[in-house]
């Protein structure tokens, strides 16, 4: 049981380049998320998905795109990379019924992206 | 606007002693959840404990307990009998709006346990 798998773990991009961060989960979770963590800060939500074919913006969506064609995969696309996108990116997933109880997120190990 | 505040950038505690990490929150939603996550130096995020806004009793998970004071809008994490492995960043988070998965995070507290 791998949980949430993110690739790559590290990447250096030049300004203006594009790339996709991959995220896959094998827990049959319905919810998936992308967060970014800037140095010395907490996590900020970029995009999330409540199921295949459904995505929505979080707090900081500008410069990113996502898709959710399957339950398992939730890739994050960076278009025209900028230095402000230098960060650690975390993918997470959860199984949430939309009722009471904790919606506990399982996080991937993170992807460290540097834009030069 | 919803907000999480952690006012202690760094804390030191002696091994085997208890420590309290502070967290205050602001929300106008009657239903919300409060979470604590641990981030060791290796970088992964580890769920520790959860408290629902309607829960009558404070949550406990092993050596972790959440001191929930609803009127004061505080959700402090108490770690009893600190261990060297507790040295890490600790983040308080709150579920946002109707979707409990959309967490907003505080800036974190770095806990260092001294032998």
PDB file of C-alpha atoms in Angstrom, chain B residues 5-72:
ATOM      1  CA  UNK B   5      -2.680  31.914  14.350  1.00  0.00           C
ATOM      2  CA  UNK B   6       0.295  30.213  15.935  1.00  0.00           C
ATOM      3  CA  UNK B   7       2.200  32.786  17.958  1.00  0.00           C
ATOM      4  CA  UNK B   8       5.186  30.653  18.994  1.00  0.00           C
ATOM      5  CA  UNK B   9       7.745  30.420  16.174  1.00  0.00           C
ATOM      6  CA  UNK B  10       9.935  28.153  18.303  1.00  0.00           C
ATOM      7  CA  UNK B  11       9.702  26.258  21.570  1.00  0.00           C
ATOM      8  CA  UNK B  12      12.142  24.288  23.685  1.00  0.00           C
ATOM      9  CA  UNK B  13      11.179  21.513  26.092  1.00  0.00           C
ATOM     10  CA  UNK B  14      13.176  19.157  28.243  1.00  0.00           C
ATOM     11  CA  UNK B  15      12.848  15.476  27.438  1.00  0.00           C
ATOM     12  CA  UNK B  16      10.083  13.766  29.475  1.00  0.00           C
ATOM     13  CA  UNK B  17       8.352  17.061  30.268  1.00  0.00           C
ATOM     14  CA  UNK B  18       5.006  18.222  28.886  1.00  0.00           C
ATOM     15  CA  UNK B  19       4.677  21.087  26.412  1.00  0.00           C
ATOM     16  CA  UNK B  20       1.770  23.145  25.099  1.00  0.00           C
ATOM     17  CA  UNK B  21       1.733  24.551  21.579  1.00  0.00           C
ATOM     18  CA  UNK B  22      -0.693  27.420  21.114  1.00  0.00           C
ATOM     19  CA  UNK B  23      -3.242  27.815  18.353  1.00  0.00           C
ATOM     20  CA  UNK B  24      -6.054  30.314  17.992  1.00  0.00           C
ATOM     21  CA  UNK B  25      -8.535  30.417  15.177  1.00  0.00           C
ATOM     22  CA  UNK B  26     -11.122  32.698  13.689  1.00  0.00           C
ATOM     23  CA  UNK B  27     -14.226  31.574  11.832  1.00  0.00           C
ATOM     24  CA  UNK B  28     -17.871  32.484  11.570  1.00  0.00           C
ATOM     25  CA  UNK B  29     -18.909  28.955  10.576  1.00  0.00           C
ATOM     26  CA  UNK B  30     -20.725  27.022  13.319  1.00  0.00           C
ATOM     27  CA  UNK B  31     -19.321  23.731  12.020  1.00  0.00           C
ATOM     28  CA  UNK B  32     -15.589  23.324  11.632  1.00  0.00           C
ATOM     29  CA  UNK B  33     -12.763  20.959  12.422  1.00  0.00           C
ATOM     30  CA  UNK B  34      -9.403  21.586  14.000  1.00  0.00           C
ATOM     31  CA  UNK B  35      -6.345  19.501  13.189  1.00  0.00           C
ATOM     32  CA  UNK B  36      -2.733  19.238  14.252  1.00  0.00           C
ATOM     33  CA  UNK B  37      -0.052  17.939  11.917  1.00  0.00           C
ATOM     34  CA  UNK B  38       3.608  17.193  12.594  1.00  0.00           C
ATOM     35  CA  UNK B  39       6.331  17.822  10.032  1.00  0.00           C
ATOM     36  CA  UNK B  40       9.697  16.267  10.916  1.00  0.00           C
ATOM     37  CA  UNK B  41      12.879  17.443   9.249  1.00  0.00           C
ATOM     38  CA  UNK B  42      12.343  14.772   6.582  1.00  0.00           C
ATOM     39  CA  UNK B  43       9.446  16.875   5.339  1.00  0.00           C
ATOM     40  CA  UNK B  44       6.379  14.631   5.394  1.00  0.00           C
ATOM     41  CA  UNK B  45       3.133  15.770   7.027  1.00  0.00           C
ATOM     42  CA  UNK B  46       1.830  13.466   9.746  1.00  0.00           C
ATOM     43  CA  UNK B  47      -1.691  13.754  11.163  1.00  0.00           C
ATOM     44  CA  UNK B  48      -1.762  13.861  14.957  1.00  0.00           C
ATOM     45  CA  UNK B  49      -5.190  14.764  16.282  1.00  0.00           C
ATOM     46  CA  UNK B  50      -8.620  16.152  15.359  1.00  0.00           C
ATOM     47  CA  UNK B  51     -11.314  18.086  17.223  1.00  0.00           C
ATOM     48  CA  UNK B  52     -14.760  18.784  15.826  1.00  0.00           C
ATOM     49  CA  UNK B  53     -16.498  22.013  16.770  1.00  0.00           C
ATOM     50  CA  UNK B  54     -19.430  20.129  18.285  1.00  0.00           C
ATOM     51  CA  UNK B  55     -17.331  17.625  20.203  1.00  0.00           C
ATOM     52  CA  UNK B  56     -18.021  17.949  23.908  1.00  0.00           C
ATOM     53  CA  UNK B  57     -14.806  16.370  25.110  1.00  0.00           C
ATOM     54  CA  UNK B  58     -11.231  17.274  24.312  1.00  0.00           C
ATOM     55  CA  UNK B  59      -9.619  14.905  21.838  1.00  0.00           C
ATOM     56  CA  UNK B  60      -6.790  12.640  22.945  1.00  0.00           C
ATOM     57  CA  UNK B  61      -4.482  10.384  20.938  1.00  0.00           C
ATOM     58  CA  UNK B  62      -1.820   8.676  23.008  1.00  0.00           C
ATOM     59  CA  UNK B  63       0.573  11.358  24.279  1.00  0.00           C
ATOM     60  CA  UNK B  64      -1.264  14.081  22.350  1.00  0.00           C
ATOM     61  CA  UNK B  65      -4.271  15.945  23.617  1.00  0.00           C
ATOM     62  CA  UNK B  66      -6.084  18.952  22.257  1.00  0.00           C
ATOM     63  CA  UNK B  67      -7.156  21.598  24.735  1.00  0.00           C
ATOM     64  CA  UNK B  68     -10.244  22.968  22.985  1.00  0.00           C
ATOM     65  CA  UNK B  69     -11.679  26.192  24.397  1.00  0.00           C
ATOM     66  CA  UNK B  70     -14.460  27.168  22.039  1.00  0.00           C
ATOM     67  CA  UNK B  71     -15.346  30.489  23.640  1.00  0.00           C
ATOM     68  CA  UNK B  72     -11.731  31.607  23.436  1.00  0.00           C
TER      69      UNK B  72
END
